[in-house]
Amino acid sequence: MMSKIISFSILTLVVSIVLINYFSRVKANHPLAHLNVQEIIQEYGYLVEVHNVVTEDGYVLTLHRIPHGRDNLSRERKPILLLPGILQSAWDFVHRGPSYSIAFILSEKGYDVWLGNVRGTTWSRNHTTLDPDKDPVFWDYTIHEIGVYDLPAFIDYVLKKTQQKSIHYLGFSQGTIAFFMMGSEKSDYLSKIKFMAALSPAFYLKDPISPILKFLSKNWRSVQGLFNFFNYRELFGRGDLFSSVVKFICHDENSILINLCIHTHFSIFGYSYHELNKSRLPLTAANTPCGISLKQFMHGLQMWDSGDFRRYDYGTERNLEKYGQEQPPHYNVSRVTTPVAIYYSSNDWAVNIKNMDRVLETVPNVVRNYKVPLDDFNHLDFLYAEHVVDLLYKVVVDDLSKY
């Protein structure tokens, strides 16, 4: 039996290597697809700075900064930190250009824009002592560590560099989870945030509409066991089989595979034909997805399954060892007294609108409750929609200006 398992594992490894080699040869058919975050910001005519931030537990993270708009005026700038969703990076806030990307829009509105890249993603794949390619312990983190280590490190660094006492904050999806985790576990940081814009707040996730997310979350233990069997610690990293397949099916808008790309995208996040720009899919796929730890992915699936906002579930025995109780502790969202604006949509297949009542009841200082006025606006439309500026960003910018 053991020899069969070993033979199967070797065969799987060989097949994976062959497939990765094949898929990775395909290049995205878009003139800007070869650019990284720094280069694409410069391509659009903006000054960009790259800063390294070291967390309390030794992860070396990258902050991309757009200090001012293209006018280069010397007026005082208000610092704002943006944190993207799972499998995303600073790239997702800038690659659509000045007319559509929220980072550039805020820059032109007088903000000093800082773009966070959380641990394990393409631009933050480093550590003071651990090698992500050789040390499995590098990947031993959940979403919790992003909230209690990465986000506080970003905030402290921005405050020190700008010599301000507080900043604005905008989070999308996992970027909202991290904020509420930080607010629950390190509430002293809340005084450093003037205002929090929560795009698709993703901490109560019961009953995702997506059939893929529903299946994965209901079977997260089996999914975890499968990945553990093949010794996966990192998922969707640049160059691995999963991300290579994504890039392959999305690399060319004229490819016969582009419909597979579109329907895979929609089956996870919600169908939104009116807001999709097919020509930009190759550009998006060139740098997204950008890497995630297995435990981080499992933490998300656990929250979709339970519907509760709580720490990672290790199982009864290990929970008792780690937490002193059989079930993971819940995060106390009621501690988050920062002014918070909630932006959500009815066609979000990842964050079911049915959970919004619970969100609004739990967060104590909601100053804006805004439902995007378009029935088929999906989860990724918060960053990618063709009409996102008129439908959402004008409201967000107006709300930010009040604080």
mmCIF file of C-alpha atoms in Angstrom:
data_model
loop_
_atom_site.group_PDB
_atom_site.id
_atom_site.type_symbol
_atom_site.label_atom_id
_atom_site.label_comp_id
_atom_site.label_asym_id
_atom_site.label_seq_id
_atom_site.Cartn_x
_atom_site.Cartn_y
_atom_site.Cartn_z
ATOM 1 C CA MET A 1 0.000 0.000 0.000
ATOM 2 C CA MET A 2 2.763 2.418 0.944
ATOM 3 C CA SER A 3 4.603 1.744 -2.325
ATOM 4 C CA LYS A 4 1.433 2.611 -4.271
ATOM 5 C CA ILE A 5 1.077 5.878 -2.369
ATOM 6 C CA ILE A 6 4.713 6.764 -3.043
ATOM 7 C CA SER A 7 4.362 5.891 -6.733
ATOM 8 C CA PHE A 8 1.174 7.953 -7.010
ATOM 9 C CA SER A 9 2.842 10.906 -5.293
ATOM 10 C CA ILE A 10 5.843 10.742 -7.625
ATOM 11 C CA LEU A 11 3.565 10.511 -10.673
ATOM 12 C CA THR A 12 1.526 13.490 -9.449
ATOM 13 C CA LEU A 13 4.697 15.503 -8.905
ATOM 14 C CA VAL A 14 5.993 14.715 -12.401
ATOM 15 C CA VAL A 15 2.650 15.552 -14.034
ATOM 16 C CA SER A 16 2.471 18.817 -12.057
ATOM 17 C CA ILE A 17 5.952 19.846 -13.170
ATOM 18 C CA VAL A 18 5.115 19.106 -16.819
ATOM 19 C CA LEU A 19 1.834 21.051 -16.626
ATOM 20 C CA ILE A 20 3.427 24.023 -14.876
ATOM 21 C CA ASN A 21 6.161 24.107 -17.496
ATOM 22 C CA TYR A 22 3.561 24.062 -20.264
ATOM 23 C CA PHE A 23 1.146 26.596 -18.803
ATOM 24 C CA SER A 24 3.866 29.017 -17.652
ATOM 25 C CA ARG A 25 5.105 29.456 -21.230
ATOM 26 C CA VAL A 26 1.891 31.220 -22.168
ATOM 27 C CA LYS A 27 2.190 35.001 -21.886
ATOM 28 C CA ALA A 28 -0.705 37.317 -21.178
ATOM 29 C CA ASN A 29 -1.839 39.121 -24.318
ATOM 30 C CA HIS A 30 -1.851 42.655 -22.932
ATOM 31 C CA PRO A 31 0.779 45.392 -23.446
ATOM 32 C CA LEU A 32 1.110 46.093 -19.705
ATOM 33 C CA ALA A 33 1.038 42.498 -18.440
ATOM 34 C CA HIS A 34 4.828 42.315 -18.032
ATOM 35 C CA LEU A 35 4.928 45.212 -15.565
ATOM 36 C CA ASN A 36 5.100 44.841 -11.778
ATOM 37 C CA VAL A 37 3.350 47.140 -9.276
ATOM 38 C CA GLN A 38 6.094 49.746 -9.217
ATOM 39 C CA GLU A 39 6.430 49.791 -12.992
ATOM 40 C CA ILE A 40 2.721 50.096 -13.735
ATOM 41 C CA ILE A 41 2.338 53.034 -11.330
ATOM 42 C CA GLN A 42 5.221 54.732 -13.132
ATOM 43 C CA GLU A 43 3.701 53.794 -16.496
ATOM 44 C CA TYR A 44 0.653 55.873 -15.605
ATOM 45 C CA GLY A 45 2.823 58.885 -14.784
ATOM 46 C CA TYR A 46 2.899 58.737 -10.972
ATOM 47 C CA LEU A 47 5.779 58.852 -8.544
ATOM 48 C CA VAL A 48 6.064 55.622 -6.561
ATOM 49 C CA GLU A 49 8.091 54.642 -3.513
ATOM 50 C CA VAL A 50 8.779 51.123 -2.266
ATOM 51 C CA HIS A 51 9.126 50.610 1.500
ATOM 52 C CA ASN A 52 10.007 47.491 3.489
ATOM 53 C CA VAL A 53 8.212 46.893 6.792
ATOM 54 C CA VAL A 54 9.266 44.234 9.314
ATOM 55 C CA THR A 55 6.537 42.744 11.507
ATOM 56 C CA GLU A 56 6.869 41.724 15.133
ATOM 57 C CA ASP A 57 7.209 38.086 14.049
ATOM 58 C CA GLY A 58 9.852 38.769 11.392
ATOM 59 C CA TYR A 59 7.937 38.953 8.093
ATOM 60 C CA VAL A 60 9.307 41.520 5.641
ATOM 61 C CA LEU A 61 6.400 43.242 3.923
ATOM 62 C CA THR A 62 6.280 45.705 1.049
ATOM 63 C CA LEU A 63 4.385 48.972 1.099
ATOM 64 C CA HIS A 64 3.947 50.781 -2.216
ATOM 65 C CA ARG A 65 3.434 54.517 -1.826
ATOM 66 C CA ILE A 66 1.961 57.061 -4.221
ATOM 67 C CA PRO A 67 2.869 60.257 -2.337
ATOM 68 C CA HIS A 68 0.919 62.672 -4.526
ATOM 69 C CA GLY A 69 -1.030 63.070 -7.733
ATOM 70 C CA ARG A 70 0.433 63.844 -11.111
ATOM 71 C CA ASP A 71 0.134 67.591 -10.457
ATOM 72 C CA ASN A 72 2.982 67.260 -7.901
ATOM 73 C CA LEU A 73 1.515 70.038 -5.759
ATOM 74 C CA SER A 74 3.202 70.597 -2.401
ATOM 75 C CA ARG A 75 -0.060 70.867 -0.429
ATOM 76 C CA GLU A 76 -0.416 68.831 2.754
ATOM 77 C CA ARG A 77 -1.448 65.269 2.024
ATOM 78 C CA LYS A 78 -3.672 63.049 4.161
ATOM 79 C CA PRO A 79 -2.204 59.530 4.541
ATOM 80 C CA ILE A 80 -4.490 56.619 3.714
ATOM 81 C CA LEU A 81 -3.678 52.913 3.885
ATOM 82 C CA LEU A 82 -5.342 50.468 1.479
ATOM 83 C CA LEU A 83 -5.396 46.709 2.068
ATOM 84 C CA PRO A 84 -6.731 44.327 -0.625
ATOM 85 C CA GLY A 85 -8.592 41.039 -0.503
ATOM 86 C CA ILE A 86 -7.359 37.474 -0.323
ATOM 87 C CA LEU A 87 -5.003 36.463 -3.173
ATOM 88 C CA GLN A 88 -4.629 40.147 -4.061
ATOM 89 C CA SER A 89 -1.917 42.775 -3.713
ATOM 90 C CA ALA A 90 -1.240 46.461 -4.334
ATOM 91 C CA TRP A 91 -1.516 45.573 -8.036
ATOM 92 C CA ASP A 92 -5.303 45.258 -7.746
ATOM 93 C CA PHE A 93 -5.591 48.875 -6.581
ATOM 94 C CA VAL A 94 -3.658 50.363 -9.526
ATOM 95 C CA HIS A 95 -3.611 48.236 -12.674
ATOM 96 C CA ARG A 96 -6.816 49.683 -14.162
ATOM 97 C CA GLY A 97 -5.222 53.111 -14.467
ATOM 98 C CA PRO A 98 -6.018 56.659 -13.278
ATOM 99 C CA SER A 99 -9.653 56.724 -14.420
ATOM 100 C CA TYR A 100 -10.768 53.516 -12.650
ATOM 101 C CA SER A 101 -8.310 52.548 -9.881
ATOM 102 C CA ILE A 102 -9.152 53.796 -6.397
ATOM 103 C CA ALA A 103 -5.481 54.370 -5.495
ATOM 104 C CA PHE A 104 -5.025 56.917 -8.280
ATOM 105 C CA ILE A 105 -8.416 58.528 -7.656
ATOM 106 C CA LEU A 106 -7.513 59.093 -4.000
ATOM 107 C CA SER A 107 -4.090 60.388 -4.967
ATOM 108 C CA GLU A 108 -5.662 63.030 -7.201
ATOM 109 C CA LYS A 109 -8.034 63.958 -4.379
ATOM 110 C CA GLY A 110 -5.123 64.963 -2.145
ATOM 111 C CA TYR A 111 -4.282 61.736 -0.317
ATOM 112 C CA ASP A 112 -0.866 60.263 0.391
ATOM 113 C CA VAL A 113 -1.684 56.699 -0.707
ATOM 114 C CA TRP A 114 -0.035 53.652 0.893
ATOM 115 C CA LEU A 115 -0.747 50.211 -0.559
ATOM 116 C CA GLY A 116 -0.208 47.204 1.681
ATOM 117 C CA ASN A 117 0.958 43.758 0.556
ATOM 118 C CA VAL A 118 0.344 41.154 3.262
ATOM 119 C CA ARG A 119 2.629 38.247 4.096
ATOM 120 C CA GLY A 120 3.074 35.460 1.591
ATOM 121 C CA THR A 121 1.925 37.482 -1.421
ATOM 122 C CA THR A 122 4.162 38.179 -4.399
ATOM 123 C CA TRP A 123 5.620 41.419 -3.042
ATOM 124 C CA SER A 124 5.878 40.312 0.603
ATOM 125 C CA ARG A 125 7.397 36.873 0.267
ATOM 126 C CA ASN A 126 10.308 37.427 2.632
ATOM 127 C CA HIS A 127 11.349 37.009 6.265
ATOM 128 C CA THR A 128 14.259 37.997 8.458
ATOM 129 C CA THR A 129 15.242 34.363 9.113
ATOM 130 C CA LEU A 130 12.921 32.032 7.155
ATOM 131 C CA ASP A 131 13.117 31.040 3.490
ATOM 132 C CA PRO A 132 9.609 30.606 1.995
ATOM 133 C CA ASP A 133 10.947 28.004 -0.452
ATOM 134 C CA LYS A 134 12.750 25.917 2.171
ATOM 135 C CA ASP A 135 11.136 26.532 5.573
ATOM 136 C CA PRO A 136 7.534 25.275 5.890
ATOM 137 C CA VAL A 137 7.152 27.290 9.106
ATOM 138 C CA PHE A 138 7.143 30.451 6.950
ATOM 139 C CA TRP A 139 3.635 29.433 5.838
ATOM 140 C CA ASP A 140 2.391 28.642 9.350
ATOM 141 C CA TYR A 141 -0.025 31.548 9.655
ATOM 142 C CA THR A 142 -3.741 32.262 9.305
ATOM 143 C CA ILE A 143 -5.694 35.447 8.616
ATOM 144 C CA HIS A 144 -5.276 36.217 12.320
ATOM 145 C CA GLU A 145 -1.584 37.025 11.927
ATOM 146 C CA ILE A 146 -2.370 39.453 9.108
ATOM 147 C CA GLY A 147 -4.720 41.303 11.446
ATOM 148 C CA VAL A 148 -2.558 41.367 14.565
ATOM 149 C CA TYR A 149 0.931 41.664 12.986
ATOM 150 C CA ASP A 150 0.826 42.896 9.378
ATOM 151 C CA LEU A 151 -1.774 45.636 9.679
ATOM 152 C CA PRO A 152 -0.379 47.164 12.914
ATOM 153 C CA ALA A 153 3.120 47.135 11.370
ATOM 154 C CA PHE A 154 1.807 48.998 8.306
ATOM 155 C CA ILE A 155 -0.005 51.567 10.455
ATOM 156 C CA ASP A 156 3.010 52.256 12.667
ATOM 157 C CA TYR A 157 5.292 52.615 9.668
ATOM 158 C CA VAL A 158 2.986 55.051 7.826
ATOM 159 C CA LEU A 159 2.499 57.168 10.953
ATOM 160 C CA LYS A 160 6.233 57.333 11.566
ATOM 161 C CA LYS A 161 7.043 58.253 7.961
ATOM 162 C CA THR A 162 4.309 60.869 7.651
ATOM 163 C CA GLN A 163 4.647 62.152 11.243
ATOM 164 C CA GLN A 164 0.895 62.006 11.650
ATOM 165 C CA LYS A 165 -1.102 60.832 14.654
ATOM 166 C CA SER A 166 -3.780 59.020 12.663
ATOM 167 C CA ILE A 167 -4.626 57.889 9.129
ATOM 168 C CA HIS A 168 -7.572 56.886 6.994
ATOM 169 C CA TYR A 169 -8.026 53.229 6.118
ATOM 170 C CA LEU A 170 -9.734 51.416 3.243
ATOM 171 C CA GLY A 171 -10.035 47.649 3.188
ATOM 172 C CA PHE A 172 -11.570 45.293 0.670
ATOM 173 C CA SER A 173 -12.778 41.809 1.678
ATOM 174 C CA GLN A 174 -9.857 40.279 3.637
ATOM 175 C CA GLY A 175 -8.668 43.853 4.182
ATOM 176 C CA THR A 176 -11.812 44.375 6.276
ATOM 177 C CA ILE A 177 -11.316 41.093 8.164
ATOM 178 C CA ALA A 178 -7.802 42.162 9.160
ATOM 179 C CA PHE A 179 -9.074 45.502 10.452
ATOM 180 C CA PHE A 180 -11.764 43.994 12.674
ATOM 181 C CA MET A 181 -9.340 41.355 13.962
ATOM 182 C CA MET A 182 -6.907 44.110 14.880
ATOM 183 C CA GLY A 183 -9.681 46.127 16.499
ATOM 184 C CA SER A 184 -10.685 43.136 18.611
ATOM 185 C CA GLU A 185 -7.190 42.033 19.630
ATOM 186 C CA LYS A 186 -5.252 45.337 19.618
ATOM 187 C CA SER A 187 -7.892 47.973 20.277
ATOM 188 C CA ASP A 188 -5.256 50.609 21.105
ATOM 189 C CA TYR A 189 -4.654 50.876 17.348
ATOM 190 C CA LEU A 190 -8.188 52.120 16.744
ATOM 191 C CA SER A 191 -7.206 55.619 17.911
ATOM 192 C CA LYS A 192 -4.746 55.691 15.004
ATOM 193 C CA ILE A 193 -7.545 55.325 12.423
ATOM 194 C CA LYS A 194 -9.697 58.379 11.657
ATOM 195 C CA PHE A 195 -12.141 56.537 9.443
ATOM 196 C CA MET A 196 -12.486 53.035 8.013
ATOM 197 C CA ALA A 197 -14.061 52.362 4.601
ATOM 198 C CA ALA A 198 -15.142 48.694 4.500
ATOM 199 C CA LEU A 199 -15.688 47.447 0.941
ATOM 200 C CA SER A 200 -17.546 44.131 1.062
ATOM 201 C CA PRO A 201 -16.937 43.497 4.794
ATOM 202 C CA ALA A 202 -16.149 39.799 4.964
ATOM 203 C CA PHE A 203 -16.172 38.723 8.597
ATOM 204 C CA TYR A 204 -19.636 37.142 8.760
ATOM 205 C CA LEU A 205 -19.682 34.743 5.829
ATOM 206 C CA LYS A 206 -22.500 32.279 6.424
ATOM 207 C CA ASP A 207 -24.018 30.632 3.328
ATOM 208 C CA PRO A 208 -21.939 31.873 0.399
ATOM 209 C CA ILE A 209 -23.996 31.915 -2.793
ATOM 210 C CA SER A 210 -21.093 30.600 -4.855
ATOM 211 C CA PRO A 211 -21.477 26.825 -5.374
ATOM 212 C CA ILE A 212 -17.683 26.485 -5.399
ATOM 213 C CA LEU A 213 -17.194 28.310 -2.092
ATOM 214 C CA LYS A 214 -20.177 26.489 -0.609
ATOM 215 C CA PHE A 215 -18.721 23.076 -1.533
ATOM 216 C CA LEU A 216 -15.197 23.913 -0.362
ATOM 217 C CA SER A 217 -16.357 25.377 2.952
ATOM 218 C CA LYS A 218 -18.689 22.477 3.741
ATOM 219 C CA ASN A 219 -15.836 20.066 3.068
ATOM 220 C CA TRP A 220 -12.914 22.111 4.376
ATOM 221 C CA ARG A 221 -11.504 19.245 6.458
ATOM 222 C CA SER A 222 -11.291 16.989 3.413
ATOM 223 C CA VAL A 223 -9.811 19.823 1.350
ATOM 224 C CA GLN A 224 -7.204 20.415 4.032
ATOM 225 C CA GLY A 225 -6.397 16.717 4.216
ATOM 226 C CA LEU A 226 -5.900 16.564 0.444
ATOM 227 C CA PHE A 227 -3.497 19.506 0.408
ATOM 228 C CA ASN A 228 -1.646 18.124 3.420
ATOM 229 C CA PHE A 229 -1.255 14.790 1.627
ATOM 230 C CA PHE A 230 0.562 16.535 -1.222
ATOM 231 C CA ASN A 231 2.512 18.642 1.289
ATOM 232 C CA TYR A 232 1.140 21.976 0.086
ATOM 233 C CA ARG A 233 1.876 24.934 2.350
ATOM 234 C CA GLU A 234 1.536 27.704 -0.236
ATOM 235 C CA LEU A 235 -1.353 27.996 -2.685
ATOM 236 C CA PHE A 236 -1.663 30.128 -5.833
ATOM 237 C CA GLY A 237 1.901 31.401 -5.633
ATOM 238 C CA ARG A 238 3.425 32.778 -8.811
ATOM 239 C CA GLY A 239 4.480 29.892 -10.997
ATOM 240 C CA ASP A 240 2.620 27.107 -9.185
ATOM 241 C CA LEU A 241 0.115 24.868 -10.968
ATOM 242 C CA PHE A 242 -3.035 26.662 -9.777
ATOM 243 C CA SER A 243 -1.968 30.187 -10.697
ATOM 244 C CA SER A 244 -0.441 28.951 -13.954
ATOM 245 C CA VAL A 245 -3.795 27.434 -14.961
ATOM 246 C CA VAL A 246 -5.560 30.727 -14.140
ATOM 247 C CA LYS A 247 -3.097 32.664 -16.269
ATOM 248 C CA PHE A 248 -3.428 30.106 -19.075
ATOM 249 C CA ILE A 249 -7.216 30.202 -19.401
ATOM 250 C CA CYS A 250 -7.337 34.012 -19.026
ATOM 251 C CA HIS A 251 -4.274 35.007 -21.062
ATOM 252 C CA ASP A 252 -6.051 36.184 -24.229
ATOM 253 C CA GLU A 253 -9.503 37.725 -24.628
ATOM 254 C CA ASN A 254 -9.742 36.142 -28.094
ATOM 255 C CA SER A 255 -8.810 32.662 -26.891
ATOM 256 C CA ILE A 256 -11.387 29.877 -26.988
ATOM 257 C CA LEU A 257 -10.641 29.444 -23.266
ATOM 258 C CA ILE A 258 -11.697 32.961 -22.284
ATOM 259 C CA ASN A 259 -15.289 31.865 -21.622
ATOM 260 C CA LEU A 260 -13.960 29.254 -19.184
ATOM 261 C CA CYS A 261 -12.029 32.058 -17.467
ATOM 262 C CA ILE A 262 -15.142 34.250 -17.277
ATOM 263 C CA HIS A 263 -17.480 31.539 -15.974
ATOM 264 C CA THR A 264 -14.945 30.346 -13.391
ATOM 265 C CA HIS A 265 -14.630 33.928 -12.211
ATOM 266 C CA PHE A 266 -18.413 34.396 -12.086
ATOM 267 C CA SER A 267 -19.116 31.050 -10.388
ATOM 268 C CA ILE A 268 -17.013 32.188 -7.436
ATOM 269 C CA PHE A 269 -17.840 35.899 -7.188
ATOM 270 C CA GLY A 270 -21.214 36.324 -8.910
ATOM 271 C CA TYR A 271 -22.412 36.841 -12.496
ATOM 272 C CA SER A 272 -21.921 40.429 -13.625
ATOM 273 C CA TYR A 273 -21.773 40.680 -17.409
ATOM 274 C CA HIS A 274 -22.561 44.397 -17.550
ATOM 275 C CA GLU A 275 -19.567 45.306 -15.386
ATOM 276 C CA LEU A 276 -17.008 42.955 -16.934
ATOM 277 C CA ASN A 277 -14.304 44.284 -19.250
ATOM 278 C CA LYS A 278 -13.126 41.139 -20.998
ATOM 279 C CA SER A 279 -10.119 42.890 -22.545
ATOM 280 C CA ARG A 280 -8.598 43.471 -19.092
ATOM 281 C CA LEU A 281 -8.785 39.876 -17.893
ATOM 282 C CA PRO A 282 -5.313 39.012 -19.261
ATOM 283 C CA LEU A 283 -3.838 41.993 -17.414
ATOM 284 C CA THR A 284 -5.568 41.037 -14.163
ATOM 285 C CA ALA A 285 -4.432 37.422 -14.440
ATOM 286 C CA ALA A 286 -0.827 38.484 -15.042
ATOM 287 C CA ASN A 287 -0.367 39.345 -11.353
ATOM 288 C CA THR A 288 -3.416 37.888 -9.590
ATOM 289 C CA PRO A 289 -3.682 35.492 -7.784
ATOM 290 C CA CYS A 290 -0.531 36.282 -5.869
ATOM 291 C CA GLY A 291 -0.154 33.633 -3.167
ATOM 292 C CA ILE A 292 -1.702 32.479 0.093
ATOM 293 C CA SER A 293 -0.845 30.055 2.873
ATOM 294 C CA LEU A 294 -2.860 26.854 3.179
ATOM 295 C CA LYS A 295 -3.833 27.748 6.770
ATOM 296 C CA GLN A 296 -4.942 31.210 5.672
ATOM 297 C CA PHE A 297 -7.147 29.639 3.000
ATOM 298 C CA MET A 298 -8.538 27.127 5.498
ATOM 299 C CA HIS A 299 -9.279 29.912 7.984
ATOM 300 C CA GLY A 300 -11.455 31.562 5.347
ATOM 301 C CA LEU A 301 -13.253 28.306 4.543
ATOM 302 C CA GLN A 302 -13.881 27.739 8.250
ATOM 303 C CA MET A 303 -15.557 31.144 8.565
ATOM 304 C CA TRP A 304 -17.711 30.452 5.514
ATOM 305 C CA ASP A 305 -18.711 27.126 7.076
ATOM 306 C CA SER A 306 -19.435 28.315 10.620
ATOM 307 C CA GLY A 307 -20.686 31.798 9.814
ATOM 308 C CA ASP A 308 -18.819 33.003 12.909
ATOM 309 C CA PHE A 309 -15.984 35.499 13.156
ATOM 310 C CA ARG A 310 -13.450 33.547 15.152
ATOM 311 C CA ARG A 311 -9.884 32.311 15.286
ATOM 312 C CA TYR A 312 -8.506 29.286 13.443
ATOM 313 C CA ASP A 313 -10.083 25.936 14.342
ATOM 314 C CA TYR A 314 -7.372 23.344 15.092
ATOM 315 C CA GLY A 315 -9.832 20.712 16.330
ATOM 316 C CA THR A 316 -10.984 20.079 19.891
ATOM 317 C CA GLU A 317 -7.724 18.717 21.304
ATOM 318 C CA ARG A 318 -5.417 21.366 19.854
ATOM 319 C CA ASN A 319 -7.931 24.129 20.565
ATOM 320 C CA LEU A 320 -7.760 23.163 24.232
ATOM 321 C CA GLU A 321 -3.971 23.338 24.109
ATOM 322 C CA LYS A 322 -3.825 26.631 22.223
ATOM 323 C CA TYR A 323 -6.895 28.513 23.460
ATOM 324 C CA GLY A 324 -7.876 26.727 26.670
ATOM 325 C CA GLN A 325 -11.307 25.895 25.236
ATOM 326 C CA GLU A 326 -12.801 23.417 22.772
ATOM 327 C CA GLN A 327 -13.954 26.007 20.234
ATOM 328 C CA PRO A 328 -11.890 28.872 18.781
ATOM 329 C CA PRO A 329 -12.405 32.234 20.522
ATOM 330 C CA HIS A 330 -14.648 34.758 18.790
ATOM 331 C CA TYR A 331 -13.405 38.211 17.842
ATOM 332 C CA ASN A 332 -15.152 40.997 19.736
ATOM 333 C CA VAL A 333 -16.245 43.367 16.969
ATOM 334 C CA SER A 334 -18.059 45.586 19.487
ATOM 335 C CA ARG A 335 -14.665 46.986 20.504
ATOM 336 C CA VAL A 336 -14.293 48.682 17.117
ATOM 337 C CA THR A 337 -15.501 52.208 17.896
ATOM 338 C CA THR A 338 -13.770 53.810 14.888
ATOM 339 C CA PRO A 339 -16.188 55.495 12.458
ATOM 340 C CA VAL A 340 -16.872 52.797 9.850
ATOM 341 C CA ALA A 341 -18.636 53.011 6.491
ATOM 342 C CA ILE A 342 -20.063 49.747 5.151
ATOM 343 C CA TYR A 343 -20.326 49.252 1.374
ATOM 344 C CA TYR A 344 -21.956 46.073 0.089
ATOM 345 C CA SER A 345 -23.904 44.641 -2.847
ATOM 346 C CA SER A 346 -26.779 42.252 -3.463
ATOM 347 C CA ASN A 347 -24.988 40.030 -6.002
ATOM 348 C CA ASP A 348 -21.881 39.307 -3.924
ATOM 349 C CA TRP A 349 -21.537 35.517 -4.091
ATOM 350 C CA ALA A 350 -18.643 35.472 -1.603
ATOM 351 C CA VAL A 351 -20.186 37.741 1.051
ATOM 352 C CA ASN A 352 -23.896 36.967 1.112
ATOM 353 C CA ILE A 353 -26.000 40.103 1.604
ATOM 354 C CA LYS A 354 -28.059 38.145 4.163
ATOM 355 C CA ASN A 355 -25.155 38.628 6.600
ATOM 356 C CA MET A 356 -25.268 42.435 6.402
ATOM 357 C CA ASP A 357 -27.927 42.808 9.102
ATOM 358 C CA ARG A 358 -25.628 41.006 11.522
ATOM 359 C CA VAL A 359 -22.687 43.183 10.459
ATOM 360 C CA LEU A 360 -24.682 46.376 10.974
ATOM 361 C CA GLU A 361 -25.968 45.199 14.360
ATOM 362 C CA THR A 362 -22.492 44.239 15.592
ATOM 363 C CA VAL A 363 -20.292 47.153 14.467
ATOM 364 C CA PRO A 364 -21.000 49.942 16.980
ATOM 365 C CA ASN A 365 -20.161 53.080 14.988
ATOM 366 C CA VAL A 366 -21.470 52.636 11.436
ATOM 367 C CA VAL A 367 -21.638 56.109 9.887
ATOM 368 C CA ARG A 368 -22.596 54.967 6.396
ATOM 369 C CA ASN A 369 -24.620 51.957 5.256
ATOM 370 C CA TYR A 370 -24.380 51.923 1.463
ATOM 371 C CA LYS A 371 -25.733 49.258 -0.868
ATOM 372 C CA VAL A 372 -24.349 49.578 -4.396
ATOM 373 C CA PRO A 373 -27.343 50.509 -6.602
ATOM 374 C CA LEU A 374 -26.845 47.799 -9.209
ATOM 375 C CA ASP A 375 -28.464 44.383 -8.877
ATOM 376 C CA ASP A 376 -25.673 42.379 -10.546
ATOM 377 C CA PHE A 377 -22.684 44.092 -8.862
ATOM 378 C CA ASN A 378 -20.512 41.199 -7.641
ATOM 379 C CA HIS A 379 -17.667 40.717 -5.144
ATOM 380 C CA LEU A 380 -14.772 41.687 -7.414
ATOM 381 C CA ASP A 381 -16.727 44.553 -8.938
ATOM 382 C CA PHE A 382 -15.686 46.589 -5.882
ATOM 383 C CA LEU A 383 -12.300 46.865 -7.623
ATOM 384 C CA TYR A 384 -12.909 45.832 -11.245
ATOM 385 C CA ALA A 385 -16.380 47.019 -12.356
ATOM 386 C CA GLU A 386 -16.632 49.185 -15.457
ATOM 387 C CA HIS A 387 -18.857 51.699 -13.657
ATOM 388 C CA VAL A 388 -17.350 51.383 -10.192
ATOM 389 C CA VAL A 389 -16.440 55.088 -10.023
ATOM 390 C CA ASP A 390 -20.013 56.329 -10.407
ATOM 391 C CA LEU A 391 -21.574 53.443 -8.517
ATOM 392 C CA LEU A 392 -19.194 53.411 -5.547
ATOM 393 C CA TYR A 393 -15.960 55.409 -5.500
ATOM 394 C CA LYS A 394 -17.574 58.854 -5.623
ATOM 395 C CA VAL A 395 -19.491 57.934 -2.478
ATOM 396 C CA VAL A 396 -16.388 56.519 -0.784
ATOM 397 C CA VAL A 397 -14.313 59.628 -1.549
ATOM 398 C CA ASP A 398 -17.101 61.865 -0.262
ATOM 399 C CA ASP A 399 -17.342 59.866 2.965
ATOM 400 C CA LEU A 400 -13.560 59.974 3.487
ATOM 401 C CA SER A 401 -13.538 63.758 3.061
ATOM 402 C CA LYS A 402 -15.890 64.157 6.059
ATOM 403 C CA TYR A 403 -13.264 62.737 8.423
#
